[in-house]
XYZ file of N, CA, C and O in Angstrom:
536
model
N 17.574 7.488 -30.284
C 17.281 6.568 -29.203
C 15.877 5.982 -29.434
O 14.912 6.715 -29.593
N 15.782 4.685 -29.448
C 14.505 3.983 -29.637
C 13.938 3.621 -28.261
O 14.331 2.625 -27.657
N 13.014 4.450 -27.759
C 12.458 4.271 -26.421
C 11.731 2.929 -26.318
O 11.824 2.250 -25.293
N 11.026 2.539 -27.361
C 10.305 1.261 -27.313
C 11.268 0.087 -27.164
O 10.995 -0.845 -26.415
N 12.405 0.145 -27.840
C 13.395 -0.931 -27.711
C 14.014 -0.936 -26.314
O 14.209 -1.991 -25.712
N 14.301 0.242 -25.781
C 14.839 0.329 -24.416
C 13.822 -0.252 -23.437
O 14.187 -1.012 -22.539
N 12.551 0.094 -23.600
C 11.510 -0.444 -22.714
C 11.413 -1.960 -22.831
O 11.306 -2.657 -21.813
N 11.449 -2.496 -24.058
C 11.393 -3.962 -24.237
C 12.553 -4.647 -23.525
O 12.375 -5.650 -22.831
N 13.753 -4.098 -23.693
C 14.940 -4.682 -23.050
C 14.834 -4.581 -21.525
O 15.123 -5.534 -20.805
N 14.388 -3.419 -21.026
C 14.241 -3.221 -19.581
C 13.225 -4.194 -19.001
O 13.463 -4.801 -17.943
N 12.088 -4.370 -19.667
C 11.055 -5.302 -19.203
C 11.612 -6.723 -19.153
O 11.428 -7.438 -18.160
N 12.316 -7.133 -20.199
C 12.893 -8.485 -20.235
C 13.914 -8.668 -19.116
O 13.918 -9.703 -18.432
N 14.787 -7.690 -18.907
C 15.793 -7.792 -17.848
C 15.143 -7.808 -16.474
O 15.558 -8.564 -15.593
N 14.119 -6.996 -16.279
C 13.412 -6.961 -14.999
C 12.799 -8.328 -14.704
O 12.957 -8.864 -13.610
N 12.091 -8.871 -15.678
C 11.417 -10.156 -15.467
C 12.391 -11.313 -15.334
O 12.076 -12.308 -14.683
N 13.578 -11.188 -15.894
C 14.597 -12.236 -15.768
C 15.248 -12.203 -14.383
O 15.896 -13.165 -13.974
N 15.082 -11.096 -13.655
C 15.578 -11.013 -12.286
C 17.006 -10.551 -12.148
O 17.524 -10.476 -11.035
N 17.652 -10.210 -13.237
C 19.050 -9.785 -13.158
C 19.196 -8.279 -13.124
O 18.241 -7.545 -12.854
N 20.418 -7.838 -13.415
C 20.692 -6.411 -13.483
C 19.922 -5.789 -14.642
O 19.610 -6.458 -15.629
N 19.663 -4.511 -14.521
C 18.970 -3.765 -15.565
C 19.897 -2.653 -16.020
O 20.348 -1.836 -15.206
N 20.207 -2.649 -17.311
C 21.148 -1.676 -17.865
C 20.783 -0.244 -17.486
O 19.702 0.238 -17.823
N 21.686 0.422 -16.761
C 21.538 1.837 -16.461
C 20.444 2.196 -15.466
O 20.114 3.377 -15.331
N 19.841 1.218 -14.785
C 18.750 1.518 -13.863
C 18.946 0.766 -12.548
O 19.569 -0.282 -12.522
N 18.357 1.312 -11.515
C 18.379 0.657 -10.207
C 17.127 -0.201 -10.070
O 16.016 0.303 -10.096
N 17.310 -1.478 -9.934
C 16.198 -2.430 -9.843
C 15.245 -2.105 -8.695
O 14.042 -2.229 -8.834
N 15.787 -1.635 -7.568
C 14.950 -1.368 -6.397
C 14.110 -0.098 -6.537
O 13.288 0.193 -5.684
N 14.296 0.661 -7.606
C 13.512 1.875 -7.852
C 12.594 1.719 -9.062
O 12.019 2.680 -9.530
N 12.494 0.499 -9.591
C 11.783 0.274 -10.844
C 10.571 -0.626 -10.655
O 10.637 -1.613 -9.917
N 9.473 -0.275 -11.321
C 8.305 -1.151 -11.407
C 7.941 -1.317 -12.871
O 8.372 -0.539 -13.731
N 7.154 -2.348 -13.129
C 6.505 -2.497 -14.427
C 5.028 -2.234 -14.193
O 4.402 -2.887 -13.361
N 4.491 -1.273 -14.916
C 3.087 -0.902 -14.814
C 2.383 -1.344 -16.089
O 2.780 -0.957 -17.186
N 1.343 -2.168 -15.937
C 0.561 -2.594 -17.095
C -0.814 -1.948 -17.017
O -1.540 -2.116 -16.038
N -1.121 -1.182 -18.065
C -2.416 -0.513 -18.188
C -3.160 -1.137 -19.361
O -2.577 -1.841 -20.184
N -4.455 -0.834 -19.441
C -5.276 -1.277 -20.562
C -5.416 -0.118 -21.532
O -5.822 0.980 -21.135
N -5.081 -0.347 -22.790
C -5.148 0.701 -23.804
C -6.541 1.302 -23.899
O -7.522 0.568 -23.996
N -6.606 2.603 -23.883
C -7.903 3.296 -23.895
C -8.629 3.134 -25.222
O -9.848 3.204 -25.270
N -7.903 2.918 -26.304
C -8.537 2.708 -27.609
C -8.499 1.242 -28.024
O -9.479 0.711 -28.525
N -7.366 0.589 -27.788
C -7.181 -0.781 -28.267
C -7.731 -1.835 -27.319
O -8.070 -2.932 -27.750
N -7.762 -1.536 -26.025
C -8.144 -2.531 -25.031
C -7.029 -3.528 -24.747
O -7.196 -4.441 -23.949
N -5.871 -3.355 -25.390
C -4.731 -4.264 -25.209
C -3.923 -3.857 -23.973
O -3.926 -2.697 -23.560
N -3.228 -4.834 -23.410
C -2.354 -4.571 -22.265
C -1.074 -3.886 -22.750
O -0.496 -4.284 -23.764
N -0.656 -2.838 -22.025
C 0.572 -2.104 -22.332
C 1.398 -2.017 -21.066
O 0.921 -1.518 -20.042
N 2.645 -2.498 -21.129
C 3.530 -2.499 -19.967
C 4.605 -1.437 -20.140
O 5.244 -1.352 -21.189
N 4.797 -0.653 -19.083
C 5.767 0.442 -19.092
C 6.657 0.331 -17.860
O 6.148 0.277 -16.739
N 7.976 0.292 -18.056
C 8.870 0.357 -16.887
C 8.968 1.797 -16.411
O 8.983 2.734 -17.223
N 8.968 1.978 -15.103
C 9.078 3.332 -14.571
C 9.591 3.343 -13.143
O 9.504 2.348 -12.425
N 10.095 4.494 -12.776
C 10.552 4.719 -11.415
C 9.346 4.863 -10.490
O 8.291 5.314 -10.924
N 9.528 4.469 -9.228
C 8.466 4.641 -8.244
C 9.065 5.079 -6.918
O 10.279 5.011 -6.710
N 8.196 5.506 -6.025
C 8.598 5.908 -4.681
C 7.655 5.242 -3.681
O 6.435 5.333 -3.836
N 8.213 4.567 -2.675
C 7.389 3.979 -1.602
C 6.831 5.088 -0.722
O 7.560 6.005 -0.337
N 5.546 4.997 -0.405
C 4.911 5.952 0.496
C 3.937 5.159 1.359
O 2.762 5.024 1.012
N 4.440 4.621 2.457
C 3.604 3.769 3.303
C 3.175 2.530 2.539
O 4.012 1.828 1.982
N 1.857 2.294 2.469
C 1.373 1.096 1.777
C 1.030 1.367 0.310
O 0.450 0.532 -0.365
N 1.416 2.535 -0.184
C 1.160 2.820 -1.591
C 2.472 3.099 -2.310
O 3.482 3.490 -1.705
N 2.441 2.884 -3.614
C 3.563 3.212 -4.483
C 3.169 4.463 -5.255
O 2.040 4.571 -5.731
N 4.098 5.399 -5.380
C 3.830 6.628 -6.109
C 4.569 6.610 -7.437
O 5.751 6.239 -7.493
N 3.863 7.009 -8.499
C 4.481 7.181 -9.803
C 4.127 8.572 -10.301
O 3.124 9.161 -9.893
N 4.958 9.101 -11.192
C 4.808 10.472 -11.650
C 4.693 10.492 -13.169
O 5.529 9.916 -13.868
N 3.670 11.173 -13.671
C 3.436 11.273 -15.114
C 4.117 12.525 -15.670
O 3.489 13.361 -16.312
N 5.418 12.645 -15.431
C 6.131 13.858 -15.852
C 6.370 13.890 -17.355
O 6.430 14.969 -17.940
N 6.542 12.729 -17.956
C 6.832 12.639 -19.392
C 8.021 13.541 -19.735
O 8.053 14.178 -20.786
N 8.982 13.609 -18.812
C 10.209 14.395 -18.930
C 9.908 15.861 -19.279
O 10.662 16.515 -19.980
N 8.760 16.353 -18.804
C 8.403 17.745 -19.018
C 7.723 18.030 -20.352
O 7.566 19.194 -20.724
N 7.300 16.994 -21.068
C 6.598 17.204 -22.343
C 5.271 17.921 -22.096
O 4.750 17.931 -20.972
N 4.706 18.471 -23.145
C 3.456 19.229 -23.012
C 2.229 18.328 -22.879
O 1.148 18.822 -22.565
N 2.393 17.042 -23.096
C 1.272 16.097 -22.989
C 1.572 15.020 -21.948
O 2.736 14.711 -21.680
N 0.502 14.461 -21.394
C 0.657 13.350 -20.459
C 1.169 12.113 -21.203
O 0.862 11.939 -22.385
N 1.896 11.245 -20.517
C 2.333 10.001 -21.160
C 1.134 9.083 -21.437
O 0.098 9.167 -20.772
N 1.288 8.203 -22.421
C 0.201 7.290 -22.799
C -0.294 6.452 -21.627
O -1.491 6.236 -21.486
N 0.623 5.964 -20.788
C 0.194 5.114 -19.674
C -0.775 5.875 -18.765
O -1.717 5.292 -18.242
N -0.551 7.183 -18.586
C -1.443 7.966 -17.739
C -2.805 8.143 -18.409
O -3.850 8.031 -17.757
N -2.820 8.417 -19.691
C -4.081 8.545 -20.423
C -4.872 7.242 -20.351
O -6.102 7.258 -20.231
N -4.165 6.112 -20.405
C -4.836 4.810 -20.281
C -5.478 4.649 -18.913
O -6.632 4.232 -18.799
N -4.748 4.981 -17.852
C -5.325 4.751 -16.518
C -6.403 5.761 -16.166
O -7.216 5.508 -15.285
N -6.458 6.887 -16.889
C -7.589 7.800 -16.703
C -8.897 7.106 -17.114
O -9.943 7.375 -16.534
N -8.808 6.225 -18.092
C -9.982 5.502 -18.569
C -10.272 4.252 -17.746
O -11.410 3.811 -17.659
N -9.217 3.646 -17.194
C -9.376 2.409 -16.419
C -8.341 2.423 -15.292
O -7.154 2.232 -15.541
N -8.816 2.633 -14.071
C -7.919 2.756 -12.918
C -7.359 1.421 -12.438
O -6.485 1.400 -11.574
N -7.853 0.320 -12.972
C -7.339 -0.993 -12.588
C -6.103 -1.295 -13.418
O -6.159 -1.306 -14.648
N -4.992 -1.520 -12.734
C -3.705 -1.760 -13.379
C -3.065 -3.005 -12.781
O -3.544 -3.545 -11.780
N -1.967 -3.442 -13.390
C -1.195 -4.560 -12.885
C 0.216 -4.046 -12.647
O 0.782 -3.346 -13.500
N 0.776 -4.355 -11.472
C 2.077 -3.830 -11.080
C 3.018 -4.984 -10.755
O 2.648 -5.913 -10.031
N 4.228 -4.903 -11.293
C 5.297 -5.839 -10.939
C 6.373 -5.029 -10.225
O 6.908 -4.076 -10.783
N 6.632 -5.395 -8.981
C 7.637 -4.695 -8.177
C 8.442 -5.743 -7.427
O 7.880 -6.600 -6.753
N 9.762 -5.699 -7.584
C 10.601 -6.735 -6.987
C 10.185 -8.098 -7.506
O 10.063 -8.301 -8.702
N 9.922 -9.016 -6.585
C 9.477 -10.360 -6.965
C 7.958 -10.501 -6.925
O 7.417 -11.574 -7.146
N 7.263 -9.415 -6.625
C 5.812 -9.455 -6.456
C 5.101 -8.893 -7.683
O 5.541 -7.923 -8.295
N 3.996 -9.530 -8.035
C 3.120 -9.035 -9.101
C 1.715 -9.002 -8.526
O 1.282 -9.945 -7.867
N 1.001 -7.893 -8.781
C -0.315 -7.758 -8.159
C -1.194 -6.789 -8.939
O -0.715 -5.900 -9.637
N -2.499 -6.973 -8.762
C -3.453 -6.003 -9.266
C -3.425 -4.799 -8.342
O -3.186 -4.933 -7.137
N -3.666 -3.639 -8.911
C -3.644 -2.414 -8.113
C -4.674 -1.431 -8.657
O -5.146 -1.560 -9.791
N -4.975 -0.462 -7.831
C -5.847 0.635 -8.208
C -4.966 1.873 -8.323
O -4.219 2.200 -7.403
N -5.050 2.551 -9.464
C -4.262 3.760 -9.710
C -5.148 4.977 -9.470
O -6.164 5.148 -10.137
N -4.753 5.805 -8.518
C -5.546 6.973 -8.152
C -4.701 8.232 -8.252
O -3.748 8.410 -7.475
N -5.018 9.122 -9.202
C -4.297 10.394 -9.254
C -4.566 11.202 -7.976
O -5.705 11.294 -7.512
N -3.500 11.754 -7.415
C -3.644 12.546 -6.202
C -4.194 13.923 -6.546
O -3.906 14.476 -7.608
N -4.975 14.470 -5.617
C -5.565 15.795 -5.813
C -5.417 16.612 -4.529
O -5.109 16.070 -3.465
N -5.643 17.904 -4.665
C -5.689 18.784 -3.503
C -4.422 18.798 -2.681
O -3.309 18.738 -3.207
N -4.609 18.862 -1.359
C -3.489 18.962 -0.429
C -2.586 17.729 -0.489
O -1.357 17.850 -0.372
N -3.166 16.542 -0.683
C -2.355 15.325 -0.780
C -1.382 15.442 -1.946
O -0.199 15.145 -1.821
N -1.878 15.901 -3.111
C -0.999 16.046 -4.267
C 0.059 17.117 -3.999
O 1.244 16.920 -4.271
N -0.347 18.262 -3.470
C 0.588 19.367 -3.229
C 1.716 18.939 -2.287
O 2.896 19.176 -2.560
N 1.351 18.307 -1.183
C 2.349 17.856 -0.203
C 3.260 16.788 -0.807
O 4.489 16.845 -0.673
N 2.651 15.822 -1.500
C 3.418 14.716 -2.080
C 4.322 15.213 -3.204
O 5.488 14.815 -3.300
N 3.817 16.098 -4.047
C 4.609 16.640 -5.154
C 5.807 17.416 -4.611
O 6.934 17.278 -5.123
N 5.621 18.207 -3.582
C 6.731 18.947 -2.976
C 7.794 17.980 -2.452
O 8.995 18.202 -2.651
N 7.358 16.904 -1.781
C 8.301 15.910 -1.260
C 9.051 15.231 -2.402
O 10.269 15.040 -2.335
N 8.346 14.866 -3.473
C 8.987 14.188 -4.604
C 10.012 15.093 -5.285
O 11.107 14.644 -5.647
N 9.692 16.372 -5.440
C 10.658 17.303 -6.049
C 11.875 17.500 -5.156
O 12.992 17.659 -5.662
N 11.672 17.491 -3.846
C 12.795 17.611 -2.916
C 13.675 16.360 -2.979
O 14.900 16.449 -2.982
N 13.043 15.196 -3.039
C 13.760 13.926 -3.050
C 14.425 13.654 -4.396
O 15.536 13.116 -4.452
N 13.741 14.018 -5.472
C 14.221 13.776 -6.838
C 14.189 15.108 -7.600
O 13.199 15.412 -8.279
N 15.236 15.923 -7.503
C 15.228 17.270 -8.082
C 14.930 17.327 -9.585
O 14.445 18.349 -10.070
N 15.164 16.245 -10.307
C 14.873 16.279 -11.743
C 13.386 16.485 -12.018
O 13.019 16.996 -13.080
N 12.501 16.126 -11.069
C 11.073 16.392 -11.274
C 10.783 17.898 -11.310
O 9.907 18.356 -12.038
N 11.527 18.676 -10.532
C 11.367 20.132 -10.576
C 11.779 20.662 -11.951
O 11.140 21.575 -12.491
N 12.814 20.068 -12.528
C 13.235 20.450 -13.883
C 12.149 20.103 -14.893
O 11.853 20.896 -15.799
N 11.546 18.922 -14.752
C 10.458 18.528 -15.651
C 9.306 19.524 -15.545
O 8.717 19.919 -16.558
N 8.984 19.925 -14.321
C 7.880 20.855 -14.100
C 8.134 22.204 -14.780
O 7.205 22.818 -15.326
N 9.382 22.653 -14.778
C 9.712 23.941 -15.393
C 9.571 23.895 -16.915
O 9.399 24.940 -17.542
N 9.637 22.714 -17.516
C 9.569 22.578 -18.973
C 8.146 22.575 -19.528
O 7.972 22.613 -20.739
N 7.125 22.480 -18.661
C 5.766 22.326 -19.149
C 4.803 23.245 -18.411
O 5.044 23.605 -17.258
N 3.713 23.573 -19.076
C 2.667 24.383 -18.444
C 1.611 23.503 -17.783
O 0.793 23.986 -17.006
N 1.627 22.199 -18.073
C 0.598 21.318 -17.513
C 0.920 20.953 -16.066
O 2.070 21.001 -15.634
N -0.110 20.586 -15.325
C 0.074 20.067 -13.983
C 0.515 18.603 -14.128
O -0.160 17.802 -14.767
N 1.652 18.271 -13.547
C 2.176 16.910 -13.652
C 1.460 16.020 -12.655
O 1.532 16.249 -11.441
N 0.780 14.992 -13.137
C 0.043 14.100 -12.231
C 0.968 13.221 -11.375
O 2.000 12.742 -11.844
N 0.564 13.048 -10.141
C 1.179 12.082 -9.232
C 0.104 11.042 -8.966
O -1.030 11.376 -8.635
N 0.478 9.780 -9.111
C -0.495 8.688 -9.021
C -0.095 7.728 -7.910
O 1.078 7.327 -7.825
N -1.062 7.387 -7.067
C -0.840 6.387 -6.017
C -1.353 5.035 -6.516
O -2.467 4.934 -7.035
N -0.538 4.012 -6.336
C -0.918 2.642 -6.652
C -1.127 1.913 -5.346
O -0.230 1.871 -4.491
N -2.319 1.340 -5.180
C -2.629 0.589 -3.963
C -3.105 -0.794 -4.346
O -3.767 -0.990 -5.371
N -2.784 -1.774 -3.482
C -3.200 -3.151 -3.726
C -4.712 -3.261 -3.785
O -5.419 -2.587 -3.038
N -5.173 -4.139 -4.662
C -6.616 -4.430 -4.749
C -6.855 -5.701 -3.985
O -6.129 -6.666 -4.094
């Protein structure tokens, strides 16, 4: 499976406004981060969860032992660009900490049980990130 090709196709389908192969459009965003080494823009399609006026994303990396590249990028630069539905906007990406993270992570695992499976596969703490409009 070529993940980069799947991502390219998903991004193109999302931006074209039509159906997206194997995914629910209403649960998908495009997150653009700035490369921590290259400085280039990198766009990643991913699932999100609405939480009031913020969007939540999870750096589970399907339970891998390392954080996904998009998360490493936003650790260096919290300013991101988000495409959700028909809206595109600048946003601030803030990893949740403390009680907010604990409460939110518990809710996300209850709502999406596959996150609990991802957590069991890794020893790292899986980051939960809030995206808020700038």
